[in-house]
Each structure stands twice: as C-alpha cells, then as structure tokens.
PDB file of C-alpha atoms in Angstrom:
ATOM      1  CA  ASN A   1     -12.002  86.741 -11.840  1.00 55.00           C
ATOM      2  CA  LEU A   2     -10.552  89.823 -10.154  1.00 60.00           C
ATOM      3  CA  ALA A   3      -6.897  90.756 -10.582  1.00 69.00           C
ATOM      4  CA  SER A   4      -7.259  92.937  -7.288  1.00 79.00           C
ATOM      5  CA  ILE A   5      -9.573  94.218  -4.882  1.00 83.00           C
ATOM      6  CA  ASN A   6      -8.956  97.567  -2.628  1.00 85.00           C
ATOM      7  CA  MET A   7     -10.383  98.412   0.640  1.00 87.00           C
ATOM      8  CA  THR A   8     -13.373 100.547  -0.490  1.00 88.00           C
ATOM      9  CA  GLN A   9     -14.707  97.976  -2.518  1.00 85.00           C
ATOM     10  CA  LEU A  10     -14.154  95.451   0.254  1.00 84.00           C
ATOM     11  CA  LYS A  11     -15.826  97.664   2.828  1.00 85.00           C
ATOM     12  CA  ALA A  12     -18.682  98.308   0.473  1.00 86.00           C
ATOM     13  CA  CYS A  13     -19.649  94.387   0.175  1.00 86.00           C
ATOM     14  CA  ALA A  14     -23.089  93.641   1.217  1.00 86.00           C
ATOM     15  CA  PHE A  15     -22.472  90.897   3.990  1.00 83.00           C
ATOM     16  CA  PRO A  16     -25.623  88.813   5.455  1.00 85.00           C
ATOM     17  CA  LEU A  17     -25.054  88.530   9.212  1.00 88.00           C
ATOM     18  CA  PRO A  18     -26.693  85.910  11.365  1.00 89.00           C
ATOM     19  CA  PRO A  19     -26.909  86.507  15.105  1.00 91.00           C
ATOM     20  CA  LEU A  20     -24.220  84.934  17.132  1.00 92.00           C
ATOM     21  CA  ALA A  21     -26.070  81.869  18.289  1.00 91.00           C
ATOM     22  CA  GLU A  22     -26.680  80.901  14.508  1.00 90.00           C
ATOM     23  CA  GLN A  23     -23.170  81.517  13.711  1.00 89.00           C
ATOM     24  CA  ALA A  24     -22.382  79.190  16.066  1.00 91.00           C
ATOM     25  CA  ARG A  25     -24.894  76.219  14.975  1.00 90.00           C
ATOM     26  CA  ILE A  26     -23.782  76.836  11.139  1.00 89.00           C
ATOM     27  CA  VAL A  27     -20.214  76.452  12.322  1.00 90.00           C
ATOM     28  CA  ALA A  28     -20.845  73.332  14.281  1.00 89.00           C
ATOM     29  CA  ARG A  29     -23.117  71.949  11.066  1.00 86.00           C
ATOM     30  CA  VAL A  30     -20.380  72.436   8.404  1.00 86.00           C
ATOM     31  CA  ASP A  31     -17.857  70.775  10.831  1.00 86.00           C
ATOM     32  CA  GLU A  32     -19.910  67.810  11.434  1.00 84.00           C
ATOM     33  CA  LEU A  33     -20.583  67.382   7.177  1.00 81.00           C
ATOM     34  CA  MET A  34     -16.733  68.035   6.734  1.00 83.00           C
ATOM     35  CA  ARG A  35     -15.714  65.321   9.470  1.00 84.00           C
ATOM     36  CA  LEU A  36     -18.422  62.918   7.180  1.00 78.00           C
ATOM     37  CA  CYS A  37     -16.785  63.803   4.136  1.00 76.00           C
ATOM     38  CA  ASP A  38     -13.560  62.963   5.603  1.00 77.00           C
ATOM     39  CA  ASP A  39     -14.553  59.584   6.767  1.00 77.00           C
ATOM     40  CA  LEU A  40     -16.337  58.976   3.232  1.00 70.00           C
ATOM     41  CA  GLU A  41     -12.962  59.887   1.437  1.00 72.00           C
ATOM     42  CA  ALA A  42     -11.178  57.642   3.849  1.00 73.00           C
ATOM     43  CA  LYS A  43     -13.681  54.593   3.501  1.00 67.00           C
ATOM     44  CA  GLY A  44     -13.530  55.054  -0.232  1.00 64.00           C
ATOM     45  CA  ARG A  45      -9.592  54.880  -0.422  1.00 66.00           C
ATOM     46  CA  LEU A  46      -9.797  51.751   1.963  1.00 59.00           C
ATOM     47  CA  GLU A  47     -12.419  50.007  -0.456  1.00 76.00           C
ATOM     48  CA  ALA A  48     -10.355  50.734  -3.297  1.00 78.00           C
ATOM     49  CA  GLU A  49      -7.293  49.092  -1.828  1.00 79.00           C
ATOM     50  CA  GLN A  50      -9.529  45.879  -0.520  1.00 79.00           C
ATOM     51  CA  HIS A  51     -10.984  45.675  -4.199  1.00 81.00           C
ATOM     52  CA  ALA A  52      -7.658  45.810  -5.817  1.00 84.00           C
ATOM     53  CA  ARG A  53      -6.502  43.010  -3.482  1.00 84.00           C
ATOM     54  CA  LEU A  54      -9.701  40.904  -3.760  1.00 83.00           C
ATOM     55  CA  LEU A  55      -9.288  41.280  -7.987  1.00 85.00           C
ATOM     56  CA  ASP A  56      -5.979  40.228  -7.942  1.00 87.00           C
ATOM     57  CA  THR A  57      -6.508  37.268  -5.852  1.00 86.00           C
ATOM     58  CA  LEU A  58      -9.602  36.045  -7.593  1.00 85.00           C
ATOM     59  CA  LEU A  59      -8.150  36.814 -11.129  1.00 89.00           C
ATOM     60  CA  GLY A  60      -4.994  35.462 -10.075  1.00 88.00           C
ATOM     61  CA  THR A  61      -6.789  31.946  -9.192  1.00 88.00           C
ATOM     62  CA  LEU A  62      -8.184  32.110 -12.837  1.00 90.00           C
ATOM     63  CA  THR A  63      -4.732  32.239 -14.293  1.00 89.00           C
ATOM     64  CA  ASP A  64      -3.230  29.631 -12.149  1.00 88.00           C
ATOM     65  CA  SER A  65      -5.541  27.016 -13.390  1.00 87.00           C
ATOM     66  CA  ALA A  66      -3.843  24.089 -15.061  1.00 85.00           C
ATOM     67  CA  THR A  67      -6.871  22.331 -16.791  1.00 83.00           C
ATOM     68  CA  PRO A  68     -10.474  23.664 -18.239  1.00 82.00           C
ATOM     69  CA  GLU A  69     -12.105  21.544 -15.217  1.00 83.00           C
ATOM     70  CA  GLU A  70     -10.023  23.599 -12.818  1.00 87.00           C
ATOM     71  CA  LEU A  71     -10.874  26.964 -14.720  1.00 89.00           C
ATOM     72  CA  ALA A  72     -14.378  26.217 -14.356  1.00 87.00           C
ATOM     73  CA  ALA A  73     -14.197  25.129 -10.633  1.00 86.00           C
ATOM     74  CA  ASN A  74     -11.973  28.356  -9.959  1.00 87.00           C
ATOM     75  CA  TRP A  75     -14.648  30.610 -12.127  1.00 89.00           C
ATOM     76  CA  GLN A  76     -17.476  29.752  -9.235  1.00 86.00           C
ATOM     77  CA  ARG A  77     -15.629  31.946  -6.900  1.00 79.00           C
ATOM     78  CA  VAL A  78     -15.272  35.053  -9.033  1.00 82.00           C
ATOM     79  CA  ALA A  79     -18.859  34.069 -10.503  1.00 85.00           C
ATOM     80  CA  THR A  80     -20.000  34.620  -6.602  1.00 82.00           C
ATOM     81  CA  HIS A  81     -18.403  38.047  -6.474  1.00 78.00           C
ATOM     82  CA  PHE A  82     -18.994  39.168  -9.856  1.00 82.00           C
ATOM     83  CA  ASP A  83     -21.014  42.282  -9.158  1.00 80.00           C
ATOM     84  CA  LEU A  84     -18.541  43.449  -6.623  1.00 79.00           C
ATOM     85  CA  LEU A  85     -15.463  42.661  -8.468  1.00 82.00           C
ATOM     86  CA  LEU A  86     -16.383  44.230 -12.108  1.00 86.00           C
ATOM     87  CA  ASP A  87     -17.918  47.201 -10.846  1.00 84.00           C
ATOM     88  CA  ARG A  88     -15.574  49.889 -12.513  1.00 85.00           C
ATOM     89  CA  PRO A  89     -14.014  49.895 -15.915  1.00 86.00           C
ATOM     90  CA  GLU A  90     -10.258  49.448 -14.851  1.00 87.00           C
ATOM     91  CA  ALA A  91     -11.705  46.036 -13.242  1.00 89.00           C
ATOM     92  CA  VAL A  92     -13.022  44.812 -16.749  1.00 91.00           C
ATOM     93  CA  ASP A  93      -9.834  45.869 -18.195  1.00 90.00           C
ATOM     94  CA  ALA A  94      -7.817  43.453 -15.691  1.00 90.00           C
ATOM     95  CA  PHE A  95     -10.498  40.747 -16.168  1.00 92.00           C
ATOM     96  CA  GLU A  96     -10.063  41.208 -20.249  1.00 92.00           C
ATOM     97  CA  GLN A  97      -6.485  40.663 -19.816  1.00 90.00           C
ATOM     98  CA  THR A  98      -6.917  37.571 -17.875  1.00 92.00           C
ATOM     99  CA  ILE A  99      -9.401  36.246 -20.691  1.00 93.00           C
ATOM    100  CA  LEU A 100      -6.685  36.731 -23.325  1.00 92.00           C
ATOM    101  CA  ARG A 101      -4.000  35.161 -20.905  1.00 91.00           C
ATOM    102  CA  LEU A 102      -6.239  31.980 -20.431  1.00 92.00           C
ATOM    103  CA  ALA A 103      -7.156  31.956 -24.272  1.00 92.00           C
ATOM    104  CA  VAL A 104      -3.605  31.285 -25.313  1.00 90.00           C
ATOM    105  CA  ARG A 105      -3.067  28.687 -22.898  1.00 88.00           C
ATOM    106  CA  GLY A 106      -6.090  26.944 -24.415  1.00 87.00           C
ATOM    107  CA  LEU A 107      -8.118  27.063 -21.360  1.00 89.00           C
ATOM    108  CA  LEU A 108     -11.163  28.687 -22.738  1.00 86.00           C
ATOM    109  CA  THR A 109     -11.590  25.849 -25.319  1.00 80.00           C
ATOM    110  CA  SER A 110     -11.546  22.031 -25.356  1.00 66.00           C
ATOM    111  CA  ALA A 111      -8.520  21.649 -27.187  1.00 53.00           C
ATOM    112  CA  ARG A 112      -6.416  20.065 -24.448  1.00 52.00           C
ATOM    113  CA  VAL A 113      -9.057  17.682 -23.584  1.00 47.00           C
ATOM    114  CA  ASP A 114      -9.413  16.619 -27.145  1.00 53.00           C
ATOM    115  CA  GLY A 115      -5.666  15.942 -27.416  1.00 54.00           C
ATOM    116  CA  SER A 116      -4.927  18.354 -30.302  1.00 68.00           C
ATOM    117  CA  GLU A 117      -1.111  18.820 -30.284  1.00 83.00           C
ATOM    118  CA  TRP A 118       0.177  22.586 -29.570  1.00 90.00           C
ATOM    119  CA  ALA A 119       3.746  23.048 -30.940  1.00 90.00           C
ATOM    120  CA  SER A 120       6.546  24.783 -29.093  1.00 93.00           C
ATOM    121  CA  THR A 121       8.230  27.198 -31.389  1.00 95.00           C
ATOM    122  CA  ARG A 122      10.033  30.631 -31.822  1.00 97.00           C
ATOM    123  CA  PHE A 123       7.806  33.371 -32.923  1.00 97.00           C
ATOM    124  CA  GLY A 124      10.091  34.380 -35.611  1.00 97.00           C
ATOM    125  CA  SER A 125       9.774  30.780 -37.051  1.00 97.00           C
ATOM    126  CA  VAL A 126       5.939  31.420 -37.462  1.00 97.00           C
ATOM    127  CA  VAL A 127       6.143  35.083 -38.291  1.00 98.00           C
ATOM    128  CA  GLU A 128       8.230  37.107 -41.227  1.00 97.00           C
ATOM    129  CA  LEU A 129       9.417  40.536 -39.497  1.00 97.00           C
ATOM    130  CA  LEU A 130      10.542  43.222 -41.237  1.00 97.00           C
ATOM    131  CA  ASN A 131      12.019  46.632 -39.698  1.00 96.00           C
ATOM    132  CA  GLY A 132      11.554  49.837 -41.479  1.00 96.00           C
ATOM    133  CA  TYR A 133      13.745  51.666 -43.787  1.00 97.00           C
ATOM    134  CA  ALA A 134      15.782  54.613 -42.730  1.00 96.00           C
ATOM    135  CA  PHE A 135      14.084  57.683 -44.921  1.00 97.00           C
ATOM    136  CA  LYS A 136      15.986  60.553 -44.685  1.00 95.00           C
ATOM    137  CA  SER A 137      13.943  63.803 -43.347  1.00 93.00           C
ATOM    138  CA  GLU A 138      15.249  65.871 -46.286  1.00 95.00           C
ATOM    139  CA  TRP A 139      13.040  63.450 -48.584  1.00 96.00           C
ATOM    140  CA  PHE A 140       9.804  64.312 -46.828  1.00 96.00           C
ATOM    141  CA  SER A 141       7.195  66.394 -49.089  1.00 95.00           C
ATOM    142  CA  GLN A 142       3.730  67.953 -48.385  1.00 93.00           C
ATOM    143  CA  VAL A 143       2.412  65.240 -50.672  1.00 95.00           C
ATOM    144  CA  GLY A 144       3.015  61.782 -51.669  1.00 96.00           C
ATOM    145  CA  THR A 145       3.049  58.582 -49.949  1.00 97.00           C
ATOM    146  CA  ARG A 146       2.796  58.475 -46.082  1.00 98.00           C
ATOM    147  CA  LEU A 147       5.320  56.898 -43.868  1.00 98.00           C
ATOM    148  CA  VAL A 148       4.328  54.854 -40.704  1.00 98.00           C
ATOM    149  CA  ARG A 149       6.434  56.199 -37.993  1.00 97.00           C
ATOM    150  CA  ASN A 150       6.363  55.058 -34.217  1.00 95.00           C
ATOM    151  CA  ILE A 151       4.093  58.347 -33.594  1.00 95.00           C
ATOM    152  CA  ASN A 152       1.286  56.722 -36.017  1.00 97.00           C
ATOM    153  CA  VAL A 153       1.173  53.429 -34.523  1.00 97.00           C
ATOM    154  CA  SER A 154      -1.742  53.561 -31.887  1.00 95.00           C
ATOM    155  CA  HIS A 155      -3.819  50.622 -30.376  1.00 94.00           C
ATOM    156  CA  GLY A 156      -5.467  48.618 -33.159  1.00 94.00           C
ATOM    157  CA  CYS A 157      -5.397  51.219 -35.881  1.00 96.00           C
ATOM    158  CA  LEU A 158      -2.758  53.822 -37.286  1.00 97.00           C
ATOM    159  CA  ASP A 159      -3.273  57.409 -36.111  1.00 96.00           C
ATOM    160  CA  TRP A 160      -2.410  59.852 -39.280  1.00 97.00           C
ATOM    161  CA  GLY A 161      -2.700  63.140 -36.829  1.00 94.00           C
ATOM    162  CA  GLN A 162       1.123  63.560 -37.737  1.00 94.00           C
ATOM    163  CA  ALA A 163       1.914  62.468 -41.448  1.00 95.00           C
ATOM    164  CA  ALA A 164       5.249  62.428 -42.907  1.00 96.00           C
ATOM    165  CA  ARG A 165       5.324  61.759 -46.636  1.00 97.00           C
ATOM    166  CA  VAL A 166       8.088  61.165 -49.448  1.00 97.00           C
ATOM    167  CA  PRO A 167       7.025  61.778 -52.959  1.00 97.00           C
ATOM    168  CA  ASP A 168       5.523  59.067 -54.697  1.00 96.00           C
ATOM    169  CA  SER A 169       8.160  58.505 -57.268  1.00 95.00           C
ATOM    170  CA  MET A 170      10.327  56.742 -54.576  1.00 96.00           C
ATOM    171  CA  ARG A 171       7.363  53.721 -54.192  1.00 96.00           C
ATOM    172  CA  ALA A 172       9.314  51.655 -56.805  1.00 95.00           C
ATOM    173  CA  GLU A 173      12.730  52.161 -55.372  1.00 96.00           C
ATOM    174  CA  PHE A 174      11.718  51.103 -51.681  1.00 97.00           C
ATOM    175  CA  ALA A 175       8.647  48.694 -52.811  1.00 96.00           C
ATOM    176  CA  GLN A 176       9.713  46.110 -49.879  1.00 96.00           C
ATOM    177  CA  PHE A 177       8.902  48.330 -47.422  1.00 98.00           C
ATOM    178  CA  GLU A 178       5.299  49.246 -48.928  1.00 97.00           C
ATOM    179  CA  LEU A 179       2.435  47.701 -46.478  1.00 98.00           C
ATOM    180  CA  ARG A 180      -0.596  46.272 -47.718  1.00 96.00           C
ATOM    181  CA  GLU A 181      -4.416  45.703 -45.960  1.00 97.00           C
ATOM    182  CA  GLY A 182      -4.102  43.095 -43.191  1.00 96.00           C
ATOM    183  CA  ASP A 183      -0.597  43.913 -42.255  1.00 97.00           C
ATOM    184  CA  VAL A 184       0.094  44.191 -38.676  1.00 98.00           C
ATOM    185  CA  VAL A 185       2.766  46.641 -37.587  1.00 98.00           C
ATOM    186  CA  LEU A 186       4.404  46.995 -34.413  1.00 97.00           C
ATOM    187  CA  SER A 187       6.127  50.174 -32.578  1.00 96.00           C
ATOM    188  CA  LEU A 188      10.109  49.206 -31.687  1.00 94.00           C
ATOM    189  CA  ASP A 189      10.338  52.395 -29.722  1.00 91.00           C
ATOM    190  CA  ARG A 190       8.449  52.662 -26.530  1.00 89.00           C
ATOM    191  CA  PRO A 191       6.175  49.995 -27.704  1.00 92.00           C
ATOM    192  CA  ILE A 192       4.361  49.779 -24.369  1.00 88.00           C
ATOM    193  CA  ILE A 193       2.871  52.947 -23.032  1.00 87.00           C
ATOM    194  CA  SER A 194       0.138  53.773 -20.011  1.00 82.00           C
ATOM    195  CA  THR A 195      -2.760  53.110 -22.328  1.00 84.00           C
ATOM    196  CA  GLY A 196      -1.451  49.711 -23.896  1.00 86.00           C
ATOM    197  CA  LEU A 197       0.596  48.122 -26.437  1.00 91.00           C
ATOM    198  CA  LYS A 198       1.410  49.993 -29.735  1.00 95.00           C
ATOM    199  CA  LEU A 199       0.385  47.621 -32.254  1.00 96.00           C
ATOM    200  CA  ALA A 200      -1.723  48.276 -35.252  1.00 97.00           C
ATOM    201  CA  LEU A 201      -3.671  46.871 -38.496  1.00 97.00           C
ATOM    202  CA  ILE A 202      -3.085  48.183 -41.611  1.00 98.00           C
ATOM    203  CA  ARG A 203      -6.779  49.243 -43.366  1.00 97.00           C
ATOM    204  CA  ALA A 204      -7.430  50.163 -46.922  1.00 97.00           C
ATOM    205  CA  SER A 205      -7.913  53.593 -45.833  1.00 97.00           C
ATOM    206  CA  ASP A 206      -4.151  53.763 -44.619  1.00 97.00           C
ATOM    207  CA  LEU A 207      -3.197  52.827 -48.096  1.00 97.00           C
ATOM    208  CA  PRO A 208      -0.546  53.522 -49.755  1.00 97.00           C
ATOM    209  CA  CYS A 209       1.918  53.935 -46.769  1.00 98.00           C
ATOM    210  CA  MET A 210       5.344  52.637 -46.537  1.00 98.00           C
ATOM    211  CA  LEU A 211       7.437  51.393 -43.397  1.00 98.00           C
ATOM    212  CA  LEU A 212       9.845  53.829 -41.414  1.00 97.00           C
ATOM    213  CA  GLN A 213      12.641  52.463 -39.489  1.00 95.00           C
ATOM    214  CA  ARG A 214      11.865  51.578 -36.103  1.00 95.00           C
ATOM    215  CA  VAL A 215       8.385  50.217 -36.676  1.00 97.00           C
ATOM    216  CA  ALA A 216       8.093  46.598 -37.872  1.00 97.00           C
ATOM    217  CA  ARG A 217       6.076  44.583 -40.142  1.00 98.00           C
ATOM    218  CA  LEU A 218       4.628  41.389 -39.013  1.00 98.00           C
ATOM    219  CA  ARG A 219       3.590  38.904 -41.283  1.00 97.00           C
ATOM    220  CA  PRO A 220       2.431  35.025 -39.965  1.00 97.00           C
ATOM    221  CA  ASP A 221       2.949  32.111 -42.199  1.00 97.00           C
ATOM    222  CA  VAL A 222      -0.888  31.578 -42.746  1.00 95.00           C
ATOM    223  CA  ALA A 223       0.127  27.677 -43.251  1.00 97.00           C
ATOM    224  CA  LEU A 224       0.578  27.881 -39.120  1.00 96.00           C
ATOM    225  CA  LEU A 225      -0.703  30.796 -37.777  1.00 97.00           C
ATOM    226  CA  THR A 226      -3.734  33.160 -38.335  1.00 97.00           C
ATOM    227  CA  ARG A 227      -3.464  36.782 -38.200  1.00 97.00           C
ATOM    228  CA  ASP A 228      -6.039  37.044 -35.548  1.00 97.00           C
ATOM    229  CA  TYR A 229      -4.549  34.559 -33.328  1.00 97.00           C
ATOM    230  CA  MET A 230      -1.137  36.202 -33.574  1.00 97.00           C
ATOM    231  CA  LEU A 231      -2.936  39.510 -32.404  1.00 97.00           C
ATOM    232  CA  LEU A 232      -4.564  37.809 -29.253  1.00 95.00           C
ATOM    233  CA  TRP A 233      -1.189  36.635 -28.548  1.00 96.00           C
ATOM    234  CA  LEU A 234       1.003  39.864 -29.035  1.00 96.00           C
ATOM    235  CA  GLU A 235      -1.875  41.666 -26.699  1.00 93.00           C
ATOM    236  CA  SER A 236      -1.796  39.060 -24.037  1.00 91.00           C
ATOM    237  CA  ASP A 237       0.629  39.184 -20.990  1.00 86.00           C
ATOM    238  CA  PHE A 238       2.959  36.460 -22.564  1.00 87.00           C
ATOM    239  CA  PHE A 239       4.222  39.058 -24.947  1.00 92.00           C
ATOM    240  CA  VAL A 240       3.896  42.089 -23.010  1.00 86.00           C
ATOM    241  CA  ASP A 241       5.707  40.377 -20.023  1.00 87.00           C
ATOM    242  CA  ALA A 242       8.338  39.068 -22.203  1.00 88.00           C
ATOM    243  CA  ILE A 243       9.623  42.162 -23.447  1.00 85.00           C
ATOM    244  CA  ASP A 244       8.972  44.380 -20.222  1.00 78.00           C
ATOM    245  CA  PRO A 245       9.315  41.706 -17.623  1.00 64.00           C
ATOM    246  CA  GLY A 246       9.267  44.644 -14.803  1.00 58.00           C
ATOM    247  CA  ARG A 247       5.847  45.661 -16.365  1.00 58.00           C
ATOM    248  CA  SER A 248       7.553  49.544 -16.117  1.00 57.00           C
ATOM    249  CA  ASN A 249       5.368  50.128 -19.294  1.00 58.00           C
ATOM    250  CA  GLY A 250       8.153  52.371 -20.158  1.00 62.00           C
ATOM    251  CA  VAL A 251      10.645  49.666 -22.035  1.00 70.00           C
ATOM    252  CA  PRO A 252      12.652  52.275 -24.311  1.00 82.00           C
ATOM    253  CA  HIS A 253      13.010  50.142 -27.250  1.00 87.00           C
ATOM    254  CA  ILE A 254      12.832  46.239 -28.818  1.00 91.00           C
ATOM    255  CA  SER A 255      14.339  44.774 -31.763  1.00 93.00           C
ATOM    256  CA  THR A 256      13.062  42.364 -34.268  1.00 95.00           C
ATOM    257  CA  LYS A 257      15.621  40.004 -33.276  1.00 95.00           C
ATOM    258  CA  GLN A 258      14.467  39.984 -29.994  1.00 93.00           C
ATOM    259  CA  VAL A 259      10.948  39.780 -30.775  1.00 95.00           C
ATOM    260  CA  ALA A 260      11.719  36.718 -33.178  1.00 96.00           C
ATOM    261  CA  ALA A 261      13.356  34.790 -30.623  1.00 96.00           C
ATOM    262  CA  LEU A 262      10.324  34.825 -28.190  1.00 96.00           C
ATOM    263  CA  SER A 263       8.810  31.158 -27.644  1.00 94.00           C
ATOM    264  CA  MET A 264       5.009  30.407 -27.992  1.00 93.00           C
ATOM    265  CA  GLU A 265       2.767  27.705 -27.802  1.00 92.00           C
ATOM    266  CA  LEU A 266       1.378  27.038 -31.114  1.00 94.00           C
ATOM    267  CA  PRO A 267      -2.541  25.441 -31.560  1.00 93.00           C
ATOM    268  CA  PRO A 268      -3.451  23.842 -34.798  1.00 93.00           C
ATOM    269  CA  LEU A 269      -5.160  26.186 -36.948  1.00 93.00           C
ATOM    270  CA  ALA A 270      -8.671  25.202 -36.394  1.00 92.00           C
ATOM    271  CA  GLU A 271      -8.100  25.518 -32.606  1.00 92.00           C
ATOM    272  CA  GLN A 272      -6.819  29.109 -33.379  1.00 94.00           C
ATOM    273  CA  ALA A 273      -9.911  29.977 -35.023  1.00 94.00           C
ATOM    274  CA  ARG A 274     -12.051  28.348 -32.110  1.00 93.00           C
ATOM    275  CA  ILE A 275     -10.270  30.454 -29.602  1.00 94.00           C
ATOM    276  CA  VAL A 276     -10.034  33.615 -31.490  1.00 95.00           C
ATOM    277  CA  ALA A 277     -14.200  33.156 -31.676  1.00 95.00           C
ATOM    278  CA  ARG A 278     -14.685  32.520 -28.071  1.00 93.00           C
ATOM    279  CA  VAL A 279     -12.363  35.531 -27.065  1.00 95.00           C
ATOM    280  CA  THR A 280     -14.027  37.782 -29.660  1.00 95.00           C
ATOM    281  CA  GLU A 281     -17.501  37.198 -27.884  1.00 94.00           C
ATOM    282  CA  LEU A 282     -16.181  37.336 -24.607  1.00 93.00           C
ATOM    283  CA  ARG A 283     -14.655  40.866 -25.803  1.00 93.00           C
ATOM    284  CA  HIS A 284     -17.945  42.097 -26.659  1.00 94.00           C
ATOM    285  CA  LEU A 285     -19.600  41.174 -23.310  1.00 91.00           C
ATOM    286  CA  CYS A 286     -16.710  42.972 -21.544  1.00 92.00           C
ATOM    287  CA  ALA A 287     -17.322  46.139 -24.242  1.00 92.00           C
ATOM    288  CA  THR A 288     -21.018  46.442 -23.124  1.00 92.00           C
ATOM    289  CA  LEU A 289     -20.144  46.083 -19.262  1.00 90.00           C
ATOM    290  CA  ARG A 290     -17.875  48.627 -19.771  1.00 89.00           C
ATOM    291  CA  GLU A 291     -20.225  51.036 -21.256  1.00 90.00           C
ATOM    292  CA  ARG A 292     -22.830  50.371 -18.777  1.00 89.00           C
ATOM    293  CA  LEU A 293     -20.353  51.153 -15.855  1.00 87.00           C
ATOM    294  CA  ASN A 294     -19.240  54.467 -17.383  1.00 86.00           C
ATOM    295  CA  ALA A 295     -22.723  55.363 -17.778  1.00 86.00           C
ATOM    296  CA  GLN A 296     -23.434  54.518 -14.173  1.00 83.00           C
ATOM    297  CA  GLN A 297     -20.724  56.809 -13.367  1.00 79.00           C
ATOM    298  CA  THR A 298     -21.670  59.547 -15.496  1.00 81.00           C
ATOM    299  CA  VAL A 299     -25.101  59.473 -13.628  1.00 80.00           C
ATOM    300  CA  GLN A 300     -23.600  59.141 -10.183  1.00 76.00           C
ATOM    301  CA  SER A 301     -21.073  61.999 -10.956  1.00 76.00           C
ATOM    302  CA  HIS A 302     -24.231  64.439 -11.820  1.00 76.00           C
TER     303      HIS A 302
END
C-alpha cells in the first residue's frame, strides 16, 4: 500500500492506451456487465425474501398440526419443496427448531395415539434449580477449582477460555455449589444470544468446578424426567419464547424462580426416551445436510 504518490511518479506510470473506438467498446461492455451484476444482486435479494416467506409458511403448517396424522399430511407439502426449502444452512436451522417444537408436543411419535397420559406440571416441580454462590473476586487465585461463570456457559458445553479459580481449600465449605458430571447449567444473565441459548452439560473434563452467582444448576427428578428430554424442552421454542416472548435475543436476565414457574407438558418416561431417540436421529440428518450445504457454498464461492 502506498502512503502517498507525487506527480512525477504518476506521470511516469506506464499506461496501455487503446484506440478511441476500442475505448468506447470497452466502456459499453463494462456497463452491460455491471447492469447484469445489479440485476443478479436484486434478483438474489428477491429470491431470499420469497424463500423466507415460503419457509415460514410451510414450517408453520407443520407446527400448526394437531395430530400425527395431520402432521403427515402437512409434511407432504414440505416434501414437495424440500430441495427448494432446505437449500441453505439457516433454513436447516429453522427446520431443526421445528423438529424440537413438534417433538415436545408428542407429534413425532405415536404416544398421543396410544393414549399415554401427559401430565401438565410446573418445571420446578420436576427439576431442582440452584443459583450459584457470590464468590468474591478477592478470593480468586491463579490455581485451584474453576468457577462456572456466565462467560463460560456456551452452547452445549463449557468454554474455559477465561477461567476464574478459587483455592481448593474452599471446596469443602461450599460443597453444595460443586458440580458433578451430567449436571446442566443455564446462564441467567443474557441467556439468549444471537447464536442460541446459553445452556451447557457438565463433562468429566470440566471437573472439579463450582457454580458462581447468576448461573443456575438444573437437576431433573429422574423418576419423572430424563436429563436428555429436559435438554430438548429447554432448547425448544416453548422455553425460549417463555423467557423472551418478543424473541429479542437480548433478554437481560432471568431468575430461577421465573424458570421454575414455567408450565410444561410431561410425557411418561418411556415416551421421553422414544422422543429423544427420534430427535437424535433427525438431528443427525440435519447435521449431514448442513455439512453438504456448507461444502456446496464453499465450492460456489471459489
């Protein structure tokens, strides 16, 4: 990059000069191609808008289904336009969210047809919620037990890129805030960001760690609710819309009391297992489709 150039340097630059007639033909050809680019850009925007409307309409017919039979009939409309609808990763994301919404309504399995009873309950009746402790910053140390802060709660797992610690000697005093493998944690401050819900599963590699204030630990009553089904319900629009009705993706904070008060439809344990298995299968298909679309877009970009 040149910081500056003077007139002597500019006058000395070599300049290929075509005849006047050729100059006119070049300018005309460039103008023609630029107009074509403008038309393609406008057409692309129009197609994107049309695609979004079509996707919303057809996925909306799925979520409006009242029974598995009605869902099967409405699915035929989606299947007819499947290649057109799911031709970009963000469309697959919307489709996957639709799958979750249908799953927690019992429409992806035959449970409602079989007559199994779903119970209406409060989330706090089947899940133990614990808010973290307000560990003081002056207690932090370079080594010791890590604290799960809002900044550490990512999507599905913890991100320890910025880790705060307290001395291991404090673990016994605050044992009730120590996490164990399989626990689920939810950020209570800005729980929804542009990339999704800040909800994570504690892995063996995360231990030992303790819960800091404004992060909640969620432990389901395993006699009534499986952890995997709880995760599906939390990731679905039923939970997300409940804590952020306007879908601003910027709700400043929620409380464990607010989460505990949410109502949920609870299927029997056997049906929870069937729903989780079905959703897992469909999510694998969505992941494969998303990978193929990303590969196609890479080739297209090149």
